[in-house]
Short mmCIF file of C-alpha atoms and ligand atoms in Angstrom, two decimals:
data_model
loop_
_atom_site.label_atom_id
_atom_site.label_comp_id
_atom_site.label_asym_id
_atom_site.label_seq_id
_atom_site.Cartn_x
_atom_site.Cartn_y
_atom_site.Cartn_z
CA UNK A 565 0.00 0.00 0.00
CA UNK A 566 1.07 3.51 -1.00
CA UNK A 567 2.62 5.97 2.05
CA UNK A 568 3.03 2.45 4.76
CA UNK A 569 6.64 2.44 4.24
CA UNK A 570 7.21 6.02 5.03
CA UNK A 571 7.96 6.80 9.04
CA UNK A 572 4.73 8.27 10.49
CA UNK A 573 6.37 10.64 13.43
CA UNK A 574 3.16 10.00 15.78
CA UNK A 575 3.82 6.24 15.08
CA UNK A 576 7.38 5.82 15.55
CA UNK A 577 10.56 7.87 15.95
CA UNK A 578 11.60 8.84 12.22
CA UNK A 579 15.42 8.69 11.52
CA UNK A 580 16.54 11.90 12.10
CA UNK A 581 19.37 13.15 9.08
CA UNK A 582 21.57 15.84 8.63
CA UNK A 583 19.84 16.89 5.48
CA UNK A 584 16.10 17.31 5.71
CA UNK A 585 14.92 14.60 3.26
CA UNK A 586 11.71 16.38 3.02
CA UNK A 587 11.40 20.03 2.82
CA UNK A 588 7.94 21.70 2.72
CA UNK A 589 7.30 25.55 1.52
CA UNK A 590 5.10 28.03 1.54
CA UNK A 591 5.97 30.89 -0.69
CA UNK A 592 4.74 33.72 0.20
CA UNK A 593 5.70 37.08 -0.04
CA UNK A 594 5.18 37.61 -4.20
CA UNK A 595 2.49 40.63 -4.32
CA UNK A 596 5.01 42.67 -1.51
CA UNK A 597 7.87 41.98 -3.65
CA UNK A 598 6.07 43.94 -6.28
CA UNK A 599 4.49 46.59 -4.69
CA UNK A 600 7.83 47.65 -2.48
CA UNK A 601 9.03 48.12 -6.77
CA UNK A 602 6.02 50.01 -7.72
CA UNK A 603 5.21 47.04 -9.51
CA UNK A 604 1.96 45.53 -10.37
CA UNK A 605 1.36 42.29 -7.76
CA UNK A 606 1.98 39.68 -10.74
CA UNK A 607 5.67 40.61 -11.61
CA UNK A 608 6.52 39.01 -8.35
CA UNK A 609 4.81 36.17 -8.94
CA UNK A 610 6.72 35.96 -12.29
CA UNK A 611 9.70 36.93 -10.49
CA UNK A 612 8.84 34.38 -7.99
CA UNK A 613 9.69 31.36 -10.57
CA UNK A 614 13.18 32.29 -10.70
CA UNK A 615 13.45 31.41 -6.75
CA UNK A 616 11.50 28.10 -7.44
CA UNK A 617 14.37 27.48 -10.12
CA UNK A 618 16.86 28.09 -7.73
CA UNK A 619 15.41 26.50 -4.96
CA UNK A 620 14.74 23.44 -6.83
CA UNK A 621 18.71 23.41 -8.26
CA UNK A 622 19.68 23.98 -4.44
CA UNK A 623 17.81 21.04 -3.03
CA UNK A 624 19.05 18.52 -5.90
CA UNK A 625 22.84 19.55 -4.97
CA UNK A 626 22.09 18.98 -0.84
CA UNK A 627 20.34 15.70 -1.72
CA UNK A 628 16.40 16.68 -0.23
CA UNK A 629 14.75 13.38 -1.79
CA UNK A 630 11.34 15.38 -1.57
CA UNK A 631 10.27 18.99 -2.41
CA UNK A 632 6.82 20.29 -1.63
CA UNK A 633 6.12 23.90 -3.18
CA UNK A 634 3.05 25.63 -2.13
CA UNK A 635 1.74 27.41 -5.33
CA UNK A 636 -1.86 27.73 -4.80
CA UNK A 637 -4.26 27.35 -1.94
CA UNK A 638 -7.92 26.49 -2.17
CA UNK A 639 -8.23 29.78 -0.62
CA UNK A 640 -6.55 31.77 -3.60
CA UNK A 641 -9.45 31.87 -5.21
CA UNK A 642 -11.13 34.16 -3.27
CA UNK A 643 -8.19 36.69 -4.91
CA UNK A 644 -9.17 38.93 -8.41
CA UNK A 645 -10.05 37.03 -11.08
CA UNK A 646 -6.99 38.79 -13.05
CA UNK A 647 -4.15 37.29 -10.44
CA UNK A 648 -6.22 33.87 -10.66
CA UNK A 649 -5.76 33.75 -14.54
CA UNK A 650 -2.49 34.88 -14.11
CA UNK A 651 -1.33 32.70 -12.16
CA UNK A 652 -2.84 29.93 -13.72
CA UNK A 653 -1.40 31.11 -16.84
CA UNK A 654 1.40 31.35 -14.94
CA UNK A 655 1.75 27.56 -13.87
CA UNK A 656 0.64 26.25 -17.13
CA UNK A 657 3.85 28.06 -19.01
CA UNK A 658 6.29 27.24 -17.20
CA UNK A 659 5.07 23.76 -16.87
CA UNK A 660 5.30 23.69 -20.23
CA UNK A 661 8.88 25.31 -20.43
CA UNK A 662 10.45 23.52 -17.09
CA UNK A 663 9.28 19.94 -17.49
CA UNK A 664 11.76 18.51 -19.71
CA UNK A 665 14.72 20.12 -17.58
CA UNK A 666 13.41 18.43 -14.56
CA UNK A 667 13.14 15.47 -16.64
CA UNK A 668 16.54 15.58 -18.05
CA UNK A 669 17.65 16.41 -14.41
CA UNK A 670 15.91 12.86 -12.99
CA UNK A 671 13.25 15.10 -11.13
CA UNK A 672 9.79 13.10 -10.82
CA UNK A 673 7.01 15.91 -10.91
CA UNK A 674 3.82 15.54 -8.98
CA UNK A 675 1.07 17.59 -8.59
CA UNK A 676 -1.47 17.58 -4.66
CA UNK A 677 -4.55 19.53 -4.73
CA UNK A 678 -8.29 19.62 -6.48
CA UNK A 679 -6.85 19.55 -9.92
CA UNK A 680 -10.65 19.38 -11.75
CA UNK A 681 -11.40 22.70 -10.87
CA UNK A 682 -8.54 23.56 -13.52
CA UNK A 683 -9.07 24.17 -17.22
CA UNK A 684 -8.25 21.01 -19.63
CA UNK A 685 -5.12 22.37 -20.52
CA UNK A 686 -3.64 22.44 -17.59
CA UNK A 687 -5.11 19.36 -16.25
CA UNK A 688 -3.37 17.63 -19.63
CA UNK A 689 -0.31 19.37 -19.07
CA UNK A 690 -0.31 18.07 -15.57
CA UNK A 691 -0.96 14.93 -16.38
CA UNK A 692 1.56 14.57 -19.04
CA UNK A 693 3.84 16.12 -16.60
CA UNK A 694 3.96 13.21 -14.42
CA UNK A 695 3.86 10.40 -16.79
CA UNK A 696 6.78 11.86 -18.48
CA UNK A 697 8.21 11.88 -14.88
CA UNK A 698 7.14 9.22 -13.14
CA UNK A 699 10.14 6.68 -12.96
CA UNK A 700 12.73 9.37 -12.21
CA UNK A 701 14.32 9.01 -8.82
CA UNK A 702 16.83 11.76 -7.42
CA UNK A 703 14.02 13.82 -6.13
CA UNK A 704 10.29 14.44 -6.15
CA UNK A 705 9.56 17.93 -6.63
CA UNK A 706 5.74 18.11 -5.75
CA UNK A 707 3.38 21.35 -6.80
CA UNK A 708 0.62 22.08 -4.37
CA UNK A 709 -1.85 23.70 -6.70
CA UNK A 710 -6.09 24.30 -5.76
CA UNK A 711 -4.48 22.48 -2.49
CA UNK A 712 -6.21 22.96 1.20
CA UNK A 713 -4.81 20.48 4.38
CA UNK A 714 -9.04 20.01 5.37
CA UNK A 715 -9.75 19.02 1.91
CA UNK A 716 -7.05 16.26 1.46
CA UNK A 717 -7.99 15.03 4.96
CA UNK A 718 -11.50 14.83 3.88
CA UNK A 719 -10.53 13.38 0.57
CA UNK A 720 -8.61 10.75 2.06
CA UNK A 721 -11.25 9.82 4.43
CA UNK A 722 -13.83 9.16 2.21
CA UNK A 723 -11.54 7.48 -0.16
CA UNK A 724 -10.73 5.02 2.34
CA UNK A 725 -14.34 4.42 3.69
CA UNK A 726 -14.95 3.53 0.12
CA UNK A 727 -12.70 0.89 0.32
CA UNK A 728 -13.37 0.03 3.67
CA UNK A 729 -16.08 0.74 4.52
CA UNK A 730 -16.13 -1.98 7.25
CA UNK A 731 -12.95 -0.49 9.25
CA UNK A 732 -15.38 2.63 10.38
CA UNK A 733 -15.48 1.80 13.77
CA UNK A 734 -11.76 1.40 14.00
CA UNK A 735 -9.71 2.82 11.08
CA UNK A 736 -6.13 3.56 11.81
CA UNK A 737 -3.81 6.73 11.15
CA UNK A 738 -2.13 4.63 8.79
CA UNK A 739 -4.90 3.63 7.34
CA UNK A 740 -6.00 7.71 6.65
CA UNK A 741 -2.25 8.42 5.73
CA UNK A 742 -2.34 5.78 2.59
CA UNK A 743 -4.82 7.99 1.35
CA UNK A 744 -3.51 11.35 1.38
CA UNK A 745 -2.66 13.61 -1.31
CA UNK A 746 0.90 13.26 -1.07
CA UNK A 747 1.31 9.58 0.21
CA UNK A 748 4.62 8.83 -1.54
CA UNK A 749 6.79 10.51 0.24
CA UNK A 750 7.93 11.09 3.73
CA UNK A 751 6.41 13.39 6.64
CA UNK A 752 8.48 16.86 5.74
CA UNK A 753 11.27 17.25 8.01
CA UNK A 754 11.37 21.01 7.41
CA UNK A 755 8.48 23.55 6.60
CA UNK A 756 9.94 27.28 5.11
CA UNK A 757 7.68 30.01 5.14
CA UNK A 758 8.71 33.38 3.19
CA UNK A 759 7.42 36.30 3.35
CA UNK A 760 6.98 36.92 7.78
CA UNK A 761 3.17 35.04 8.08
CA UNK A 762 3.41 32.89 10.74
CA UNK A 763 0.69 30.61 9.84
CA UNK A 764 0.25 27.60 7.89
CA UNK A 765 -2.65 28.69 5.95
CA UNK A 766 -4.53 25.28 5.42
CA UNK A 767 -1.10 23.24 4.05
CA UNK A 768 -0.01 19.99 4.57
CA UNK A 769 -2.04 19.83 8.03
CA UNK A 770 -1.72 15.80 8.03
CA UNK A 771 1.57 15.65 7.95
CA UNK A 772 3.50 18.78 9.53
CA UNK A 773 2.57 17.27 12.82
CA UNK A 774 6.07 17.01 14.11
CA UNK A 775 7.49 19.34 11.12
CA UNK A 776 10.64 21.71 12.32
CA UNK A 777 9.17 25.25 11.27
CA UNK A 778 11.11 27.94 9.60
CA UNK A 779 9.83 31.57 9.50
CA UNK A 780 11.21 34.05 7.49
CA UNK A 781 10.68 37.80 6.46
CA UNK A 782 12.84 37.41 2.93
CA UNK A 783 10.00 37.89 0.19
CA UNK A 784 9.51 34.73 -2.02
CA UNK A 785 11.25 36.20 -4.85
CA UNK A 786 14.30 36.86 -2.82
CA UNK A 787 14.58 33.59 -1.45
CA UNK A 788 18.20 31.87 -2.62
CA UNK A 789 20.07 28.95 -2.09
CA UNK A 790 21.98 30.91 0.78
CA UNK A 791 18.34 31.61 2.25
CA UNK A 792 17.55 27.92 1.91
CA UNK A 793 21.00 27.04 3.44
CA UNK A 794 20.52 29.08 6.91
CA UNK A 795 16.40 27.68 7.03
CA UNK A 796 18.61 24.07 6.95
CA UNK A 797 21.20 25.29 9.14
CA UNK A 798 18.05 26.53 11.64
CA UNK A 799 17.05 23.25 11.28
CA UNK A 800 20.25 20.97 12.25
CA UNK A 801 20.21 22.65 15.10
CA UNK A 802 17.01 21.72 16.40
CA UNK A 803 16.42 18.87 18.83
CA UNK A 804 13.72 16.64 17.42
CA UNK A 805 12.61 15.02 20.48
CA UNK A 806 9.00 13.16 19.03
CA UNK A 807 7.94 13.61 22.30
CA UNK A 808 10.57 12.21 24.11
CA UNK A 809 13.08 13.82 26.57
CA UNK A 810 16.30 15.07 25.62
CA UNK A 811 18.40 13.05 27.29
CA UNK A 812 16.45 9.85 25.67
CA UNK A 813 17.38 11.73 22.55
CA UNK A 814 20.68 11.86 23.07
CA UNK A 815 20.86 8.31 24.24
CA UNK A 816 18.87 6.41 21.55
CA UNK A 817 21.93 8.62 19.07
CA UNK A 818 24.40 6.56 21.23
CA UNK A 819 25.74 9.98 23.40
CA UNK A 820 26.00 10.09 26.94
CA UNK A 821 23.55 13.01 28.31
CA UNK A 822 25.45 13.86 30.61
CA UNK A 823 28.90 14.55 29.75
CA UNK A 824 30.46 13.42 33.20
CA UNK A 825 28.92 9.91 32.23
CA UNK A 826 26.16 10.41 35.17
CA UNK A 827 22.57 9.68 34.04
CA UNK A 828 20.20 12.45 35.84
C1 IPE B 1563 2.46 34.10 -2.65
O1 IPE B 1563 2.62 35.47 -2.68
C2 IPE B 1563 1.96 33.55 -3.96
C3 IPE B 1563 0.60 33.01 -3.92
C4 IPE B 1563 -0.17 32.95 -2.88
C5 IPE B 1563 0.08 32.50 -5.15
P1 IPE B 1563 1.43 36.45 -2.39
O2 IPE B 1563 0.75 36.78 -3.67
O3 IPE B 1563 0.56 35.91 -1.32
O4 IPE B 1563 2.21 37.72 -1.87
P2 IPE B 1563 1.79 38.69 -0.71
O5 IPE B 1563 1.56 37.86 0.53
O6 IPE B 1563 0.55 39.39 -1.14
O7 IPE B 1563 2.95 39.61 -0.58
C1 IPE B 1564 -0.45 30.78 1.17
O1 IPE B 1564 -0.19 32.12 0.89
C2 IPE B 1564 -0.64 30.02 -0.08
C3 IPE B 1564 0.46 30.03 -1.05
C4 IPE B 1564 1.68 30.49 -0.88
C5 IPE B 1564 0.14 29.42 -2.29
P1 IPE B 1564 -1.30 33.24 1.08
O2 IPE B 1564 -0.61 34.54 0.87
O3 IPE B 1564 -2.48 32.96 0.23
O4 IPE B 1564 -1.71 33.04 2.61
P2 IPE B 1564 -2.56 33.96 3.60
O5 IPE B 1564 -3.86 34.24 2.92
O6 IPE B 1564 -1.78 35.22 3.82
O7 IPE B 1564 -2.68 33.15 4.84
MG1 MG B 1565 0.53 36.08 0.69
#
């Protein structure tokens, strides 16, 4: 089954590594970019690809495995109809113009969110985007587009009371999990958000249960591979405890807690 051989942090203590194998972002920060230029609100979102470029390039060279890009929340559409098209114009263009770099660069491309709501075009492009995709294996770069945390949560529920519809009296996290948008890759380690929000604005709410989060005032389109190295920096030195006390921390990664040798 799909997601079951990924750590589930409320299930067991995930392997804790250097390098955040999954790294989650919202990027935020575009229309403020814009405006502090005089500029109209959707020159930084086109501005704003450049940083996913970047960003993208930065994580292949550090080896993240996953990549999870916030592009558009169910909520957007409550914005102008102008920045909607935009940005859907937006998406579908440089779909079109990035896909066969990621390709050629072994990047699998997925897409998480309520894709039907899109016009054909997109929805093709998207789905030729993955096929192309699908087999590659240095890293998963995923696009949350028309994505909301409640709806996956209620997507995934009532896909798996479909197919079980006798486990309603005792269905399992794990059970939920396999059904989630994005249940091929691991829990993110590491959550960015650009732009100084500090909120997570109906994102991956499944799975950034035991996230390390990363705030940041840099605008989206300023956002670099040095600004992605100090948000993984901020994150090695965090102590992931899962619930657990430090000094079990320290012991299960084979140090003494105390450095005299005696156990409090
Ligand atoms: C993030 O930038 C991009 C999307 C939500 C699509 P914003 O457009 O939210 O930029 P600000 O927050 O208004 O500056
Ligand atoms: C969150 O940004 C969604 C994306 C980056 C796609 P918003 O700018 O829409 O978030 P709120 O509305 O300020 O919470
Ligand atoms: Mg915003």
């Amino acid at each position: 089954m799909a997601g079951t051989s990924f750590a589930s942090a409320t299930r067991e203590i995930p392997e804790v590594a250097a390098v955040p194998r999954h790294i989650a972002v919202i990027m935020d920060g575009n229309g403020r970019w814009a405006r502090q230029r005089f500029l109209p609100r959707v020159a930084g979102h086109r501005r704003g690809v450049e940083s996913v470029r970047s960003v993208i390039r930065a994580c292949m060279e550090r080896g993240v495995g996953y990549l999870t890009l916030f592009a558009f929340s169910s909520e957007n559409w409550r914005r102008p109809p102008d920045e909607v098209s935009f940005l859907m114009q937006l998406f579908l263009r440089s779909l079109q113009k990035e896909v066969d770099r990621l390709h050629e660069n072994g990047i699998r491309f997925k897409v998480i969110g309520d894709v039907s709501r899109f016009e054909p075009t997109l929805v093709d492009r998207i789905a030729w985007a993955e096929s192309l995709t699908r087999d590659n294996t240095r890293m998963t770069l995923t696009v949350a587009a028309n994505y909301g945390g409640r709806w996956d949560i209620l997507q995934a529920m009532k896909r798996m009371l479909a197919k079980h519809p006798e486990r309603i009296e005792d269905f399992s996290e794990a059970d939920l999990a396999a059904e989630l948008a994005l249940n091929y890759g691991p829990e993110p380690d590491l959550f960015i958000r650009t732009g100084g929000e500090q909120r997570i604005s109906n994102f991956l709410l499944w799975q950034l249960a035991y996230t390390e989060l990363y705030f940041t005032d840099t605008l989206w389109p300023d956002f670099d591979e040095a600004a992605l190295g100090a948000a993984i920096e901020s994150y090695r030195s965090r102590e992931r405890r899962f619930g657990r006390t430090s000094e079990q921390v320290r012991e299960a990664q084979g140090e003494t807690a105390d450095p005299t040798g005696r156990h409090a």
